[in-house]
mmCIF file of C-alpha atoms and ligand atoms in Angstrom:
data_model
loop_
_atom_site.group_PDB
_atom_site.id
_atom_site.type_symbol
_atom_site.label_atom_id
_atom_site.label_comp_id
_atom_site.label_asym_id
_atom_site.label_seq_id
_atom_site.Cartn_x
_atom_site.Cartn_y
_atom_site.Cartn_z
ATOM 1 C CA MET A 1 12.278 8.442 -22.767
ATOM 2 C CA GLU A 2 10.093 4.943 -22.456
ATOM 3 C CA ALA A 3 6.558 4.912 -20.454
ATOM 4 C CA ILE A 4 3.625 2.819 -20.242
ATOM 5 C CA ILE A 5 0.074 4.829 -21.812
ATOM 6 C CA ILE A 6 -3.266 3.714 -20.097
ATOM 7 C CA THR A 7 -4.463 4.094 -24.314
ATOM 8 C CA GLN A 8 -8.297 4.015 -23.089
ATOM 9 C CA PRO A 9 -9.968 2.739 -20.104
ATOM 10 C CA GLY A 10 -9.844 -0.896 -19.815
ATOM 11 C CA ASP A 11 -8.208 -4.056 -19.224
ATOM 12 C CA GLY A 12 -4.951 -4.648 -19.148
ATOM 13 C CA SER A 13 -4.363 -4.854 -23.057
ATOM 14 C CA VAL A 14 -4.900 -1.186 -23.095
ATOM 15 C CA LEU A 15 -1.858 -0.777 -21.753
ATOM 16 C CA ALA A 16 1.181 0.334 -24.700
ATOM 17 C CA LEU A 17 5.121 1.455 -24.275
ATOM 18 C CA GLN A 18 5.504 4.731 -25.620
ATOM 19 C CA GLU A 19 7.570 7.904 -25.771
ATOM 20 C CA ARG A 20 6.946 10.250 -23.936
ATOM 21 C CA ALA A 21 9.250 13.669 -23.451
ATOM 22 C CA ILE A 22 11.826 13.567 -19.823
ATOM 23 C CA PRO A 23 9.737 15.564 -17.837
ATOM 24 C CA GLN A 24 11.197 18.542 -16.496
ATOM 25 C CA PRO A 25 11.315 19.134 -12.191
ATOM 26 C CA GLU A 26 9.590 22.089 -11.303
ATOM 27 C CA SER A 27 10.520 24.190 -8.478
ATOM 28 C CA GLY A 28 10.944 22.137 -5.136
ATOM 29 C CA GLN A 29 11.458 18.705 -7.594
ATOM 30 C CA ILE A 30 13.708 16.388 -8.235
ATOM 31 C CA LEU A 31 13.948 14.044 -11.473
ATOM 32 C CA ILE A 32 14.305 10.796 -10.813
ATOM 33 C CA ARG A 33 15.935 8.061 -13.443
ATOM 34 C CA VAL A 34 13.385 4.913 -12.616
ATOM 35 C CA ARG A 35 14.708 1.585 -11.995
ATOM 36 C CA ALA A 36 11.714 -0.112 -10.168
ATOM 37 C CA ALA A 37 7.792 1.198 -10.036
ATOM 38 C CA GLY A 38 5.694 -0.810 -8.142
ATOM 39 C CA VAL A 39 2.491 -2.498 -8.857
ATOM 40 C CA ASN A 40 -0.542 -0.533 -7.015
ATOM 41 C CA ARG A 41 -4.779 -1.915 -7.302
ATOM 42 C CA SER A 42 -5.271 1.364 -7.947
ATOM 43 C CA ASP A 43 -3.252 1.232 -11.195
ATOM 44 C CA ILE A 44 -5.723 -1.357 -11.378
ATOM 45 C CA HIS A 45 -8.656 0.919 -11.066
ATOM 46 C CA GLN A 46 -7.161 3.820 -13.045
ATOM 47 C CA ARG A 47 -7.162 1.994 -16.602
ATOM 48 C CA THR A 48 -10.761 0.909 -15.913
ATOM 49 C CA GLY A 49 -11.830 4.384 -15.598
ATOM 50 C CA GLY A 50 -12.981 3.694 -11.489
ATOM 51 C CA TYR A 51 -12.338 6.513 -10.412
ATOM 52 C CA GLY A 52 -14.761 8.293 -12.414
ATOM 53 C CA THR A 53 -12.681 10.256 -14.738
ATOM 54 C CA ASP A 54 -10.816 9.509 -18.252
ATOM 55 C CA PRO A 55 -7.680 7.429 -18.331
ATOM 56 C CA THR A 56 -6.906 8.357 -21.507
ATOM 57 C CA GLY A 57 -3.318 9.413 -22.112
ATOM 58 C CA GLN A 58 -1.863 8.812 -18.333
ATOM 59 C CA ILE A 59 1.125 6.216 -16.528
ATOM 60 C CA PRO A 60 0.382 4.725 -13.545
ATOM 61 C CA GLY A 61 2.274 4.149 -11.180
ATOM 62 C CA LEU A 62 2.062 5.456 -6.994
ATOM 63 C CA GLU A 63 5.800 4.711 -5.980
ATOM 64 C CA VAL A 64 9.696 4.009 -8.106
ATOM 65 C CA ALA A 65 13.095 4.004 -7.186
ATOM 66 C CA GLY A 66 16.066 4.753 -8.759
ATOM 67 C CA ILE A 67 18.491 7.771 -8.772
ATOM 68 C CA VAL A 68 18.608 11.345 -9.248
ATOM 69 C CA GLU A 69 18.821 13.172 -12.596
ATOM 70 C CA ARG A 70 18.852 16.652 -11.880
ATOM 71 C CA CYS A 71 17.263 18.759 -9.098
ATOM 72 C CA GLY A 72 15.019 21.645 -9.564
ATOM 73 C CA PRO A 73 15.159 25.334 -8.266
ATOM 74 C CA ASN A 74 14.729 25.517 -4.675
ATOM 75 C CA ALA A 75 15.216 21.873 -3.980
ATOM 76 C CA SER A 76 18.457 21.527 -1.896
ATOM 77 C CA ARG A 77 18.091 17.871 0.389
ATOM 78 C CA TRP A 78 19.360 15.682 -2.287
ATOM 79 C CA LYS A 79 22.020 15.688 -5.503
ATOM 80 C CA ILE A 80 22.561 14.102 -8.419
ATOM 81 C CA GLY A 81 23.356 10.130 -8.289
ATOM 82 C CA ASP A 82 21.553 9.797 -4.336
ATOM 83 C CA PRO A 83 19.568 6.649 -4.588
ATOM 84 C CA VAL A 84 15.423 6.942 -3.339
ATOM 85 C CA CYS A 85 12.431 5.827 -3.462
ATOM 86 C CA ALA A 86 9.432 7.981 -3.616
ATOM 87 C CA LEU A 87 5.138 8.573 -3.245
ATOM 88 C CA ILE A 88 4.357 10.086 -6.076
ATOM 89 C CA SER A 89 0.883 10.843 -7.193
ATOM 90 C CA GLY A 90 0.971 8.762 -10.675
ATOM 91 C CA GLY A 91 3.719 8.818 -13.727
ATOM 92 C CA GLY A 92 6.075 5.792 -12.014
ATOM 93 C CA TYR A 93 5.670 3.481 -15.130
ATOM 94 C CA ALA A 94 8.317 5.492 -17.227
ATOM 95 C CA GLU A 95 11.753 5.616 -17.461
ATOM 96 C CA TYR A 96 12.122 9.126 -15.659
ATOM 97 C CA VAL A 97 9.713 10.914 -13.332
ATOM 98 C CA THR A 98 9.400 14.304 -11.287
ATOM 99 C CA VAL A 99 8.846 14.383 -7.559
ATOM 100 C CA ASP A 100 8.713 16.427 -4.530
ATOM 101 C CA GLU A 101 11.418 16.163 -2.740
ATOM 102 C CA ARG A 102 10.071 16.064 0.666
ATOM 103 C CA HIS A 103 8.289 12.794 -0.700
ATOM 104 C CA CYS A 104 11.318 11.236 -1.262
ATOM 105 C CA LEU A 105 13.512 8.863 1.485
ATOM 106 C CA PRO A 106 16.554 7.630 0.852
ATOM 107 C CA ILE A 107 16.892 3.833 0.101
ATOM 108 C CA PRO A 108 18.588 1.775 2.935
ATOM 109 C CA GLU A 109 22.373 -0.177 1.507
ATOM 110 C CA THR A 110 20.973 -3.137 2.176
ATOM 111 C CA LEU A 111 18.009 -3.554 -0.292
ATOM 112 C CA THR A 112 17.687 -3.214 -4.142
ATOM 113 C CA PHE A 113 16.073 -0.983 -6.864
ATOM 114 C CA ALA A 114 12.925 -3.320 -6.848
ATOM 115 C CA GLU A 115 12.467 -3.647 -3.118
ATOM 116 C CA ALA A 116 13.172 -0.065 -1.597
ATOM 117 C CA ALA A 117 10.395 0.829 -5.127
ATOM 118 C CA SER A 118 8.220 -1.377 -2.925
ATOM 119 C CA LEU A 119 7.667 -0.063 0.374
ATOM 120 C CA PRO A 120 6.476 3.843 -0.025
ATOM 121 C CA GLU A 121 2.730 3.396 -1.155
ATOM 122 C CA THR A 122 1.958 0.386 1.784
ATOM 123 C CA VAL A 123 3.857 1.549 4.229
ATOM 124 C CA LEU A 124 2.865 5.499 4.109
ATOM 125 C CA THR A 125 -0.646 3.899 3.664
ATOM 126 C CA VAL A 126 -0.389 1.540 6.896
ATOM 127 C CA TRP A 127 1.904 4.355 8.978
ATOM 128 C CA SER A 128 -1.249 6.891 7.722
ATOM 129 C CA THR A 129 -4.161 4.831 8.932
ATOM 130 C CA VAL A 130 -3.384 2.517 11.529
ATOM 131 C CA PHE A 131 -1.110 4.045 13.628
ATOM 132 C CA GLN A 132 -1.193 8.093 12.571
ATOM 133 C CA TRP A 133 -4.894 8.059 13.065
ATOM 134 C CA GLY A 134 -5.895 4.573 14.105
ATOM 135 C CA HIS A 135 -3.179 4.916 17.067
ATOM 136 C CA LEU A 136 -2.497 1.125 17.265
ATOM 137 C CA SER A 137 -0.241 0.593 19.429
ATOM 138 C CA ALA A 138 1.616 -1.665 22.077
ATOM 139 C CA GLY A 139 -0.312 -4.961 23.557
ATOM 140 C CA GLU A 140 -3.636 -4.293 21.123
ATOM 141 C CA ASN A 141 -5.078 -6.923 18.789
ATOM 142 C CA PHE A 142 -4.847 -5.862 15.357
ATOM 143 C CA LEU A 143 -6.661 -7.480 12.725
ATOM 144 C CA ILE A 144 -5.784 -7.118 8.992
ATOM 145 C CA HIS A 145 -8.023 -8.672 5.926
ATOM 146 C CA GLY A 146 -5.771 -9.452 2.922
ATOM 147 C CA GLY A 147 -2.497 -10.097 4.703
ATOM 148 C CA SER A 148 -1.009 -11.597 2.416
ATOM 149 C CA SER A 149 -2.364 -8.035 0.130
ATOM 150 C CA GLY A 150 1.428 -5.488 -0.504
ATOM 151 C CA ILE A 151 -0.908 -3.389 1.854
ATOM 152 C CA GLY A 152 -1.074 -6.581 4.709
ATOM 153 C CA VAL A 153 2.858 -8.068 3.829
ATOM 154 C CA THR A 154 3.413 -4.511 5.726
ATOM 155 C CA ALA A 155 0.623 -3.965 7.598
ATOM 156 C CA ILE A 156 1.894 -7.351 9.683
ATOM 157 C CA GLN A 157 5.023 -6.559 9.808
ATOM 158 C CA LEU A 158 4.760 -3.186 11.295
ATOM 159 C CA ALA A 159 2.506 -4.061 14.367
ATOM 160 C CA ARG A 160 4.345 -7.397 15.216
ATOM 161 C CA ALA A 161 7.709 -4.486 15.103
ATOM 162 C CA PHE A 162 5.726 -1.898 17.376
ATOM 163 C CA GLY A 163 4.412 -4.451 19.719
ATOM 164 C CA ALA A 164 0.770 -5.277 18.530
ATOM 165 C CA ASN A 165 -0.426 -8.584 18.170
ATOM 166 C CA ALA A 166 -1.639 -9.416 14.114
ATOM 167 C CA TYR A 167 -4.322 -10.665 13.681
ATOM 168 C CA ALA A 168 -4.803 -11.690 9.908
ATOM 169 C CA THR A 169 -7.728 -13.366 6.630
ATOM 170 C CA ALA A 170 -6.390 -14.185 3.745
ATOM 171 C CA GLY A 171 -7.681 -16.048 0.740
ATOM 172 C CA SER A 172 -5.124 -19.762 0.838
ATOM 173 C CA ASP A 173 -3.557 -21.706 3.555
ATOM 174 C CA GLU A 174 -0.679 -20.523 1.173
ATOM 175 C CA LYS A 175 -1.534 -17.560 2.198
ATOM 176 C CA CYS A 176 -2.175 -17.827 5.749
ATOM 177 C CA ASP A 177 0.892 -19.003 6.819
ATOM 178 C CA PHE A 178 2.703 -17.129 4.752
ATOM 179 C CA CYS A 179 0.780 -14.320 7.321
ATOM 180 C CA GLU A 180 1.635 -16.246 10.489
ATOM 181 C CA GLN A 181 5.624 -16.894 8.818
ATOM 182 C CA LEU A 182 6.029 -12.868 8.620
ATOM 183 C CA GLY A 183 4.615 -12.567 12.324
ATOM 184 C CA ALA A 184 0.653 -12.565 12.508
ATOM 185 C CA VAL A 185 -0.440 -14.580 15.550
ATOM 186 C CA ARG A 186 -2.845 -16.258 13.568
ATOM 187 C CA CYS A 187 -4.169 -16.744 10.198
ATOM 188 C CA ILE A 188 -7.934 -17.370 8.813
ATOM 189 C CA ASN A 189 -8.654 -18.534 5.589
ATOM 190 C CA TYR A 190 -11.682 -16.332 4.207
ATOM 191 C CA LYS A 191 -12.112 -19.281 2.179
ATOM 192 C CA THR A 192 -12.617 -22.192 3.979
ATOM 193 C CA SER A 193 -13.890 -20.319 8.184
ATOM 194 C CA ASP A 194 -15.952 -17.937 9.277
ATOM 195 C CA PHE A 195 -13.147 -14.565 10.249
ATOM 196 C CA GLU A 196 -15.814 -13.853 12.830
ATOM 197 C CA GLN A 197 -16.517 -17.380 14.605
ATOM 198 C CA GLU A 198 -12.222 -17.799 14.159
ATOM 199 C CA LEU A 199 -11.511 -14.816 16.267
ATOM 200 C CA ASN A 200 -14.166 -14.325 18.570
ATOM 201 C CA GLY A 201 -13.383 -13.995 22.208
ATOM 202 C CA ILE A 202 -10.066 -12.231 21.193
ATOM 203 C CA PRO A 203 -11.024 -8.300 21.152
ATOM 204 C CA ILE A 204 -10.021 -6.998 18.544
ATOM 205 C CA ASP A 205 -8.965 -2.793 19.629
ATOM 206 C CA VAL A 206 -7.765 -1.691 15.108
ATOM 207 C CA ILE A 207 -9.105 -3.517 11.785
ATOM 208 C CA LEU A 208 -7.873 -2.390 9.060
ATOM 209 C CA ASP A 209 -10.251 -3.343 6.510
ATOM 210 C CA MET A 210 -10.023 -3.000 2.118
ATOM 211 C CA VAL A 211 -13.484 -6.119 2.106
ATOM 212 C CA GLY A 212 -16.270 -3.990 3.204
ATOM 213 C CA GLY A 213 -19.778 -4.957 2.432
ATOM 214 C CA ASN A 214 -20.848 -7.947 4.313
ATOM 215 C CA TYR A 215 -17.145 -7.663 6.697
ATOM 216 C CA THR A 216 -18.856 -4.366 8.367
ATOM 217 C CA GLN A 217 -20.997 -6.393 10.851
ATOM 218 C CA LYS A 218 -18.681 -8.769 11.428
ATOM 219 C CA ASN A 219 -15.871 -6.459 12.031
ATOM 220 C CA MET A 220 -17.752 -4.447 14.731
ATOM 221 C CA ASN A 221 -18.978 -7.345 16.445
ATOM 222 C CA LEU A 222 -15.277 -8.759 16.717
ATOM 223 C CA LEU A 223 -14.510 -5.027 17.804
ATOM 224 C CA ALA A 224 -13.632 -4.537 21.623
ATOM 225 C CA MET A 225 -14.883 -1.329 23.746
ATOM 226 C CA ASP A 226 -13.230 1.561 22.134
ATOM 227 C CA GLY A 227 -11.871 0.371 18.934
ATOM 228 C CA ARG A 228 -11.254 1.330 15.818
ATOM 229 C CA LEU A 229 -12.451 -0.321 12.168
ATOM 230 C CA MET A 230 -10.059 1.592 9.496
ATOM 231 C CA PHE A 231 -11.391 1.191 5.906
ATOM 232 C CA ILE A 232 -8.409 1.966 2.779
ATOM 233 C CA ASN A 233 -11.275 0.164 0.363
ATOM 234 C CA ALA A 234 -14.472 -2.081 -0.144
ATOM 235 C CA MET A 235 -13.551 -4.487 -2.768
ATOM 236 C CA GLN A 236 -17.253 -6.594 -1.780
ATOM 237 C CA GLY A 237 -18.683 -3.896 -1.918
ATOM 238 C CA ALA A 238 -19.574 -0.100 -0.574
ATOM 239 C CA ASP A 239 -22.579 -0.085 1.252
ATOM 240 C CA SER A 240 -23.083 -1.615 5.029
ATOM 241 C CA PRO A 241 -25.226 -1.609 7.029
ATOM 242 C CA ILE A 242 -24.495 -0.455 10.242
ATOM 243 C CA HIS A 243 -26.148 -1.713 13.799
ATOM 244 C CA ILE A 244 -26.050 2.232 15.954
ATOM 245 C CA PRO A 245 -26.605 0.303 18.968
ATOM 246 C CA THR A 246 -23.137 -1.777 19.164
ATOM 247 C CA LEU A 247 -21.121 1.202 18.147
ATOM 248 C CA MET A 248 -22.426 3.144 20.799
ATOM 249 C CA GLN A 249 -22.250 0.127 23.230
ATOM 250 C CA LYS A 250 -18.616 -0.509 22.305
ATOM 251 C CA ARG A 251 -17.987 2.909 21.494
ATOM 252 C CA ILE A 252 -16.705 2.270 18.088
ATOM 253 C CA THR A 253 -14.394 4.444 15.748
ATOM 254 C CA ILE A 254 -15.153 4.014 12.178
ATOM 255 C CA SER A 255 -13.044 6.243 9.379
ATOM 256 C CA GLY A 256 -11.059 5.654 6.605
ATOM 257 C CA SER A 257 -8.474 7.017 4.599
ATOM 258 C CA MET A 258 -6.794 7.515 0.467
ATOM 259 C CA LEU A 259 -3.478 8.910 0.501
ATOM 260 C CA LYS A 260 -3.046 9.509 -3.150
ATOM 261 C CA PRO A 261 -5.023 12.656 -3.121
ATOM 262 C CA ARG A 262 -3.916 14.318 0.427
ATOM 263 C CA ASP A 263 -2.154 17.356 -0.369
ATOM 264 C CA PRO A 264 1.288 17.073 -0.616
ATOM 265 C CA ASP A 265 2.181 19.182 2.699
ATOM 266 C CA PHE A 266 -0.067 16.298 4.174
ATOM 267 C CA LYS A 267 2.655 14.235 2.699
ATOM 268 C CA ALA A 268 5.684 15.996 3.334
ATOM 269 C CA THR A 269 5.307 15.244 6.964
ATOM 270 C CA LEU A 270 4.098 11.858 6.351
ATOM 271 C CA THR A 271 7.181 10.302 4.510
ATOM 272 C CA ALA A 272 9.379 13.144 7.853
ATOM 273 C CA ASP A 273 7.715 10.707 10.596
ATOM 274 C CA VAL A 274 7.802 7.911 8.194
ATOM 275 C CA GLU A 275 11.420 8.033 7.921
ATOM 276 C CA LYS A 276 12.300 8.794 11.471
ATOM 277 C CA GLN A 277 9.481 6.222 12.889
ATOM 278 C CA VAL A 278 9.805 3.262 10.370
ATOM 279 C CA TRP A 279 13.164 3.511 8.301
ATOM 280 C CA PRO A 280 14.673 2.191 11.248
ATOM 281 C CA LEU A 281 12.881 -1.011 10.751
ATOM 282 C CA ILE A 282 14.687 -2.408 7.540
ATOM 283 C CA ALA A 283 18.389 -1.574 9.104
ATOM 284 C CA GLY A 284 17.304 -4.005 11.721
ATOM 285 C CA ASP A 285 15.025 -6.606 9.492
ATOM 286 C CA GLN A 286 12.442 -6.184 11.487
ATOM 287 C CA LEU A 287 10.534 -4.713 7.739
ATOM 288 C CA LYS A 288 11.349 -6.660 5.012
ATOM 289 C CA PRO A 289 10.167 -5.737 1.777
ATOM 290 C CA VAL A 290 7.954 -8.803 0.819
ATOM 291 C CA VAL A 291 8.444 -8.606 -3.935
ATOM 292 C CA TYR A 292 6.887 -12.187 -5.621
ATOM 293 C CA ARG A 293 7.746 -11.311 -8.772
ATOM 294 C CA THR A 294 9.057 -9.034 -11.196
ATOM 295 C CA PHE A 295 7.831 -7.106 -14.697
ATOM 296 C CA PRO A 296 10.172 -5.606 -17.153
ATOM 297 C CA LEU A 297 8.519 -2.055 -17.339
ATOM 298 C CA GLY A 298 7.136 -2.939 -21.209
ATOM 299 C CA GLU A 299 5.514 -6.364 -19.488
ATOM 300 C CA ALA A 300 2.742 -4.191 -17.061
ATOM 301 C CA ALA A 301 -0.342 -5.396 -18.634
ATOM 302 C CA ARG A 302 1.160 -8.886 -17.601
ATOM 303 C CA ALA A 303 2.144 -8.200 -13.997
ATOM 304 C CA GLN A 304 -0.939 -5.638 -13.681
ATOM 305 C CA GLU A 305 -3.337 -9.105 -14.555
ATOM 306 C CA LEU A 306 -1.019 -10.784 -12.336
ATOM 307 C CA MET A 307 -2.227 -8.325 -9.402
ATOM 308 C CA GLU A 308 -5.801 -8.955 -10.868
ATOM 309 C CA SER A 309 -5.666 -12.908 -10.146
ATOM 310 C CA SER A 310 -4.737 -12.333 -6.920
ATOM 311 C CA ASP A 311 -2.790 -15.222 -7.156
ATOM 312 C CA HIS A 312 0.385 -13.042 -5.824
ATOM 313 C CA ILE A 313 1.869 -12.500 -2.114
ATOM 314 C CA GLY A 314 2.791 -9.553 -1.197
ATOM 315 C CA LYS A 315 4.417 -7.027 -4.004
ATOM 316 C CA ILE A 316 4.391 -7.103 -7.563
ATOM 317 C CA MET A 317 7.274 -4.884 -9.243
ATOM 318 C CA LEU A 318 8.703 -3.326 -12.749
ATOM 319 C CA GLU A 319 12.028 -3.071 -13.581
ATOM 320 C CA VAL A 320 13.381 -0.578 -15.822
HETATM 321 N N1 LIG B 1 -6.705 4.502 1.405
HETATM 322 C C1 LIG B 1 -5.934 4.624 1.020
HETATM 323 O O1 LIG B 1 -4.846 5.063 0.726
HETATM 324 C C2 LIG B 1 -5.104 2.822 -0.123
HETATM 325 C C3 LIG B 1 -4.192 2.577 -0.629
HETATM 326 C C4 LIG B 1 -2.952 1.460 -0.632
HETATM 327 C C5 LIG B 1 -3.564 0.747 -0.804
HETATM 328 N N2 LIG B 1 -5.542 0.457 -0.353
HETATM 329 C C6 LIG B 1 -6.254 -0.481 -0.675
HETATM 330 O O2 LIG B 1 -5.124 -1.484 -0.612
HETATM 331 C C7 LIG B 1 -5.837 -2.535 -1.004
HETATM 332 C C8 LIG B 1 -4.492 -3.439 -1.141
HETATM 333 O O3 LIG B 1 -3.833 -3.425 -2.397
HETATM 334 P P1 LIG B 1 -2.506 -3.850 -3.077
HETATM 335 O O4 LIG B 1 -1.989 -2.606 -3.145
HETATM 336 O O5 LIG B 1 -1.755 -4.349 -1.843
HETATM 337 O O6 LIG B 1 -3.182 -4.746 -3.550
HETATM 338 P P2 LIG B 1 -3.439 -6.328 -3.990
HETATM 339 O O7 LIG B 1 -1.632 -6.941 -3.042
HETATM 340 O O8 LIG B 1 -3.764 -6.962 -5.098
HETATM 341 O O9 LIG B 1 -4.048 -6.638 -2.732
HETATM 342 C C9 LIG B 1 -5.452 -7.267 -2.636
HETATM 343 C C10 LIG B 1 -5.478 -8.378 -1.385
HETATM 344 O O10 LIG B 1 -6.661 -8.546 -1.150
HETATM 345 C C11 LIG B 1 -7.897 -9.540 -0.924
HETATM 346 N N3 LIG B 1 -9.412 -10.109 -1.801
HETATM 347 C C12 LIG B 1 -9.753 -9.556 -3.229
HETATM 348 N N4 LIG B 1 -10.866 -9.045 -3.377
HETATM 349 C C13 LIG B 1 -11.294 -8.982 -1.636
HETATM 350 C C14 LIG B 1 -12.575 -9.659 -1.643
HETATM 351 N N5 LIG B 1 -13.219 -9.454 -2.739
HETATM 352 N N6 LIG B 1 -13.117 -10.369 -0.325
HETATM 353 C C15 LIG B 1 -11.516 -10.205 0.241
HETATM 354 N N7 LIG B 1 -10.078 -10.335 -0.430
HETATM 355 C C16 LIG B 1 -10.345 -9.903 -1.456
HETATM 356 C C17 LIG B 1 -6.562 -10.559 -2.418
HETATM 357 O O11 LIG B 1 -6.251 -11.653 -1.791
HETATM 358 P P3 LIG B 1 -7.084 -12.607 -1.234
HETATM 359 O O12 LIG B 1 -6.652 -13.967 -1.504
HETATM 360 O O13 LIG B 1 -6.604 -12.946 0.533
HETATM 361 O O14 LIG B 1 -8.357 -12.529 -1.501
HETATM 362 C C18 LIG B 1 -5.870 -9.556 -2.465
HETATM 363 O O15 LIG B 1 -4.581 -9.836 -2.127
HETATM 364 C C19 LIG B 1 -6.239 -2.396 -2.171
HETATM 365 O O16 LIG B 1 -8.140 -2.840 -1.978
HETATM 366 C C20 LIG B 1 -6.650 -0.927 -2.450
HETATM 367 O O17 LIG B 1 -6.954 -0.156 -3.360
HETATM 368 C C21 LIG B 1 -5.879 1.913 -0.319
#
């Protein structure tokens, strides 16, 4: 099969289309013939060696959609020919990938493969971090930094679908308009306005932050009593001072999570919960994939370069 290989840590030029053996499904796994794969920020971090391990020889890709090609021993839920999308822990930029069958979801009839492949990573991350762990509930105020990111467009839609009031920040007026059309009550262009000043007076119950750095104190100032600050990255800075009296006075909870290293049983339980609670929203048009641009598999470097430019809104996809 053809696959995109990281030939050494570095910029997009280190990605090369090469021949690899088709993986064989082990017990409880299925083999998917990939039709589309999602591009995620994490793939870029992996490519540059940002996770602290040498990525040479690895195939990136955390989510795919395609057709079940084979079922391994003890895999019984899916049959050959079923269209599925899946969360995987690597290997998605390829013609075939094996996956724990419990990490797969059925592709709703209305979605293309590219649209279906755009969902698993963001939906599972937002569901586990914001809803399961952050306990966002109806009527609460929810602030999403990076509102136009792949994560952001999912978070805004899920917040609205579950009756929360979504606020967002993004890096241009065009991105902010998009976030508001998607369901955000208000989106602030953080490059031209101070989001803390703009949202002053609106008690925020939950914040989903991927920025860190000097956002942390501003976030804490905006949080309501019993507010929850949930980190999924720290793109602006890994270290932030915490003003402990604010934390105590407001009984703030600060937490964070990384989906990729979670164990297979956790991901299976999470996927089952998403299928039950979130998947029906797709049929009801309350959750729509936001695919910004699709590239052929062989142009994965261009796809990642577009993501690094941050010019996109929503998801960047690869088609196989
Ligand atoms: N922990 C987890 O399990 C997990 C899972 C999935 C994703 N994530 C993280 O969630 C984030 C979004 O992922 P994604 O795949 O959806 O990526 P993405 O679409 O590329 O989104 C990243 C967004 O962050 C904004 N941004 C970049 N640098 C910034 C900065 N210094 N300050 C403020 N905003 C900045 C950019 O938009 P602007 O124009 O608005 O700047 C960009 O759209 C990434 O950081 C990713 O690593 C974490």
